[in-house]
Amino acid sequence: MISIPSSQIYQLEKQYRISLINSLVGYKSLNLLGTISKEGITNLCVISSAFHLGADPPLLGLVIRPERAHNDTLTNIKSTGQYTLNNVLPEWYMQAHQTSASYAAGISEFDTCGFQKLYIDRFKAPFVGQSTIRIGLELREVIDVELNGTTILIGEIVQILADDTMITEDGTVDHIKAKTMTVAGLDTYFLPQPIGRLAYAKPGIEPRQFEW
C-alpha cells in the first residue's frame, strides 16, 4: 500500500503533485462555462469544479482559479452577473479540452475552438449550441478563498435548456441519454456507465433497486 503523509506531499515534483491531487477524488462534473463581456466578447472554458448547493433556491457553486490579468471568465461574470454551464459530449470533447488553453484576453474560445453560440431572450450569457443540457445562472455570492487565492462563485439557476427526452418523469436528468461526459484529474475524460438506481434510504430497510 502506498502511504504518502502531508510532509511528503509538499516534496513531490510539482506536476506529479498536481496530477495526484486533482485526480484523487475520482470523477467530477464536466462543463463548458460560457460568459460574455460588457463589450459583447464571448468567452468559453472547460471546468470540473461545479457542485450542487441546494434545490430551494436552486443553487450551484463553482471554483475559479486565482484571478489573472487575462482571466476573462471571472471578470465577465462579475460585470454581467450571468453565466452558463453546458455539458460536454464525446463528439467534440477535444474541442472542449482546447478551451483550457491560455488564449489572450479578448479572444473568444467559442470562435477559436468551433462552438456555436445559443442565446435566449432576456439572458446575456451565451449557451453552447452543441450541448444537450444547458444551465443559465445568475451570480448570487462571491467568496474569496484566502488559503489558495481561488474564488468560489454561487449562482442561482434561472434557466434550464434540455433537449427533448433528457429529463425523466420524476425530474431526474438522464445523463446517459444526454451523452454527458465526466473527467478525472485535469485531462482524462470518461463516459459513465450506469450500475443501478436505488430507493430512498431509510434506517432498518435494506437497499432496494428499481428500474429507470
Short mmCIF file of C-alpha atoms in Angstrom, two decimals:
data_model
loop_
_atom_site.label_atom_id
_atom_site.label_comp_id
_atom_site.label_asym_id
_atom_site.label_seq_id
_atom_site.Cartn_x
_atom_site.Cartn_y
_atom_site.Cartn_z
CA MET A 1 0.00 0.00 0.00
CA ILE A 2 1.24 3.45 -0.89
CA SER A 3 1.26 5.82 2.09
CA ILE A 4 2.00 9.50 1.43
CA PRO A 5 1.92 11.73 4.53
CA SER A 6 1.47 15.50 4.36
CA SER A 7 5.20 16.13 4.81
CA GLN A 8 5.93 14.19 1.59
CA ILE A 9 3.09 15.69 -0.46
CA TYR A 10 4.84 19.07 -0.45
CA GLN A 11 8.10 17.45 -1.55
CA LEU A 12 6.60 15.76 -4.62
CA GLU A 13 7.60 17.04 -8.05
CA LYS A 14 5.18 19.84 -8.98
CA GLN A 15 3.44 18.27 -11.99
CA TYR A 16 3.21 14.89 -10.23
CA ARG A 17 1.62 16.57 -7.20
CA ILE A 18 -0.86 18.47 -9.39
CA SER A 19 -1.92 15.28 -11.19
CA LEU A 20 -2.18 13.30 -7.96
CA ILE A 21 -4.27 15.84 -6.04
CA ASN A 22 -6.54 16.66 -8.99
CA SER A 23 -7.39 13.02 -9.67
CA LEU A 24 -7.57 11.84 -6.06
CA VAL A 25 -11.33 12.22 -5.52
CA GLY A 26 -12.24 10.48 -8.77
CA TYR A 27 -14.75 11.55 -11.40
CA LYS A 28 -16.01 15.14 -11.40
CA SER A 29 -18.71 17.02 -13.26
CA LEU A 30 -17.53 18.37 -16.59
CA ASN A 31 -18.95 21.53 -18.13
CA LEU A 32 -18.21 24.35 -20.51
CA LEU A 33 -18.58 27.71 -18.77
CA GLY A 34 -19.92 30.42 -21.09
CA THR A 35 -19.74 34.16 -20.40
CA ILE A 36 -19.83 37.49 -22.23
CA SER A 37 -18.14 40.80 -21.51
CA LYS A 38 -19.91 44.16 -21.31
CA GLU A 39 -18.39 44.85 -24.73
CA GLY A 40 -20.04 41.75 -26.19
CA ILE A 41 -16.96 39.49 -26.45
CA THR A 42 -17.81 35.90 -25.56
CA ASN A 43 -15.64 33.55 -23.53
CA LEU A 44 -15.71 29.79 -23.02
CA CYS A 45 -13.67 27.46 -20.80
CA VAL A 46 -13.91 23.87 -19.63
CA ILE A 47 -14.31 23.38 -15.88
CA SER A 48 -14.59 20.44 -13.49
CA SER A 49 -15.37 22.35 -10.31
CA ALA A 50 -19.16 22.81 -10.41
CA PHE A 51 -21.02 21.44 -7.41
CA HIS A 52 -24.59 21.22 -6.11
CA LEU A 53 -25.50 23.53 -3.21
CA GLY A 54 -29.27 23.14 -2.89
CA ALA A 55 -32.59 22.90 -4.70
CA ASP A 56 -34.58 25.60 -2.85
CA PRO A 57 -33.37 28.02 -4.01
CA PRO A 58 -31.71 26.13 -6.87
CA LEU A 59 -28.02 26.89 -6.36
CA LEU A 60 -24.80 25.69 -7.95
CA GLY A 61 -21.29 26.58 -6.89
CA LEU A 62 -18.06 26.54 -8.84
CA VAL A 63 -14.42 27.25 -8.07
CA ILE A 64 -12.43 29.67 -10.22
CA ARG A 65 -8.64 29.59 -10.24
CA PRO A 66 -6.68 32.61 -8.89
CA GLU A 67 -7.57 35.80 -10.76
CA ARG A 68 -5.10 36.72 -13.51
CA ALA A 69 -4.83 39.62 -15.90
CA HIS A 70 -6.36 37.61 -18.78
CA ASN A 71 -8.96 35.77 -16.74
CA ASP A 72 -11.92 36.92 -18.81
CA THR A 73 -14.26 34.39 -17.21
CA LEU A 74 -14.25 35.84 -13.71
CA THR A 75 -14.22 39.43 -14.98
CA ASN A 76 -17.21 38.76 -17.23
CA ILE A 77 -19.25 37.05 -14.51
CA LYS A 78 -18.60 39.84 -12.03
CA SER A 79 -19.50 42.53 -14.55
CA THR A 80 -22.65 40.96 -16.08
CA GLY A 81 -23.79 38.71 -13.24
CA GLN A 82 -24.72 35.92 -15.65
CA TYR A 83 -23.07 32.74 -16.98
CA THR A 84 -23.93 29.32 -18.40
CA LEU A 85 -22.89 25.71 -17.77
CA ASN A 86 -23.12 23.28 -20.69
CA ASN A 87 -22.46 19.51 -20.72
CA VAL A 88 -19.66 18.03 -22.83
CA LEU A 89 -20.31 15.28 -25.42
CA PRO A 90 -17.92 12.66 -26.88
CA GLU A 91 -18.22 14.01 -30.43
CA TRP A 92 -16.38 17.20 -29.53
CA TYR A 93 -14.62 16.70 -26.17
CA MET A 94 -11.26 17.52 -27.76
CA GLN A 95 -12.58 20.94 -28.75
CA ALA A 96 -13.82 21.38 -25.19
CA HIS A 97 -10.37 20.48 -23.84
CA GLN A 98 -8.80 23.05 -26.15
CA THR A 99 -10.75 25.86 -24.43
CA SER A 100 -8.46 25.36 -21.41
CA ALA A 101 -5.55 26.82 -23.42
CA SER A 102 -4.36 30.22 -22.23
CA TYR A 103 -5.71 32.41 -25.01
CA ALA A 104 -5.08 36.15 -24.85
CA ALA A 105 -7.77 38.40 -23.39
CA GLY A 106 -10.38 39.35 -25.94
CA ILE A 107 -10.15 36.12 -27.97
CA SER A 108 -13.39 34.12 -27.93
CA GLU A 109 -12.95 30.38 -27.42
CA PHE A 110 -16.42 29.96 -28.95
CA ASP A 111 -14.99 31.06 -32.29
CA THR A 112 -11.44 29.73 -31.93
CA CYS A 113 -12.50 26.24 -30.81
CA GLY A 114 -15.54 25.93 -33.08
CA PHE A 115 -18.56 26.22 -30.78
CA GLN A 116 -21.98 27.57 -31.69
CA LYS A 117 -23.41 30.35 -29.53
CA LEU A 118 -27.01 29.98 -28.43
CA TYR A 119 -28.85 32.96 -26.97
CA ILE A 120 -32.27 33.27 -25.37
CA ASP A 121 -34.34 36.35 -24.64
CA ARG A 122 -33.53 38.39 -21.54
CA PHE A 123 -30.32 36.47 -20.85
CA LYS A 124 -26.94 37.89 -21.88
CA ALA A 125 -24.57 34.95 -21.45
CA PRO A 126 -24.23 32.50 -24.38
CA PHE A 127 -25.10 28.81 -24.16
CA VAL A 128 -23.26 26.14 -26.17
CA GLY A 129 -25.37 25.11 -29.14
CA GLN A 130 -23.87 21.60 -29.37
CA SER A 131 -24.67 20.69 -25.74
CA THR A 132 -27.76 18.71 -24.75
CA ILE A 133 -28.03 20.01 -21.15
CA ARG A 134 -27.59 23.77 -20.64
CA ILE A 135 -27.96 25.79 -17.43
CA GLY A 136 -28.29 29.57 -17.12
CA LEU A 137 -27.17 31.10 -13.83
CA GLU A 138 -27.22 34.48 -12.13
CA LEU A 139 -24.46 35.32 -9.68
CA ARG A 140 -25.61 35.47 -6.04
CA GLU A 141 -22.43 35.38 -3.97
CA VAL A 142 -18.66 35.59 -4.38
CA ILE A 143 -16.36 34.02 -1.79
CA ASP A 144 -12.62 34.71 -2.00
CA VAL A 145 -10.62 31.84 -0.52
CA GLU A 146 -7.55 33.32 1.17
CA LEU A 147 -6.00 29.87 1.63
CA ASN A 148 -5.09 29.46 -2.06
CA GLY A 149 -6.35 32.54 -3.90
CA THR A 150 -9.26 30.80 -5.62
CA THR A 151 -12.77 32.22 -5.84
CA ILE A 152 -16.00 30.37 -5.14
CA LEU A 153 -18.99 31.60 -7.12
CA ILE A 154 -22.51 30.76 -6.05
CA GLY A 155 -25.16 31.10 -8.75
CA GLU A 156 -28.90 30.60 -8.86
CA ILE A 157 -30.29 28.52 -11.72
CA VAL A 158 -32.63 30.77 -13.70
CA GLN A 159 -32.90 28.77 -16.92
CA ILE A 160 -32.65 25.11 -17.95
CA LEU A 161 -32.39 24.17 -21.62
CA ALA A 162 -32.50 20.44 -22.31
CA ASP A 163 -33.09 18.51 -25.49
CA ASP A 164 -36.33 16.51 -25.69
CA THR A 165 -36.47 13.31 -23.55
CA MET A 166 -33.42 14.27 -21.46
CA ILE A 167 -35.48 14.77 -18.28
CA THR A 168 -37.39 11.77 -16.90
CA GLU A 169 -40.93 11.85 -15.45
CA ASP A 170 -39.65 12.25 -11.87
CA GLY A 171 -37.32 15.11 -12.77
CA THR A 172 -34.05 13.19 -12.97
CA VAL A 173 -31.79 14.22 -15.81
CA ASP A 174 -30.86 11.23 -17.98
CA HIS A 175 -27.18 11.93 -18.47
CA ILE A 176 -26.67 8.63 -20.31
CA LYS A 177 -29.13 9.68 -22.97
CA ALA A 178 -27.65 13.20 -22.89
CA LYS A 179 -24.19 11.63 -23.51
CA THR A 180 -22.74 13.76 -20.70
CA MET A 181 -19.04 13.11 -20.17
CA THR A 182 -17.04 13.27 -16.95
CA VAL A 183 -13.39 13.85 -16.11
CA ALA A 184 -10.79 12.66 -13.60
CA GLY A 185 -7.77 14.82 -12.97
CA LEU A 186 -7.03 17.54 -15.49
CA ASP A 187 -7.06 15.73 -18.82
CA THR A 188 -8.63 12.25 -18.73
CA TYR A 189 -12.20 12.03 -19.98
CA PHE A 190 -14.80 9.30 -19.49
CA LEU A 191 -18.33 8.26 -20.35
CA PRO A 192 -20.14 6.94 -17.23
CA GLN A 193 -21.76 3.50 -17.11
CA PRO A 194 -25.00 3.08 -15.08
CA ILE A 195 -24.97 0.40 -12.38
CA GLY A 196 -28.37 0.88 -10.73
CA ARG A 197 -30.79 3.29 -9.12
CA LEU A 198 -31.89 2.77 -5.52
CA ALA A 199 -34.95 3.74 -3.50
CA TYR A 200 -34.71 6.47 -0.80
CA ALA A 201 -32.62 5.06 2.06
CA LYS A 202 -34.35 4.57 5.43
CA PRO A 203 -32.95 3.07 8.66
CA GLY A 204 -33.74 -0.63 9.03
CA ILE A 205 -34.78 -1.13 5.40
CA GLU A 206 -32.50 -2.95 3.00
CA PRO A 207 -31.47 -1.00 -0.11
CA ARG A 208 -33.91 -1.66 -2.95
CA GLN A 209 -33.20 -1.23 -6.64
CA PHE A 210 -35.85 -0.11 -9.05
CA GLU A 211 -35.96 0.19 -12.81
CA TRP A 212 -35.48 3.53 -14.51
#
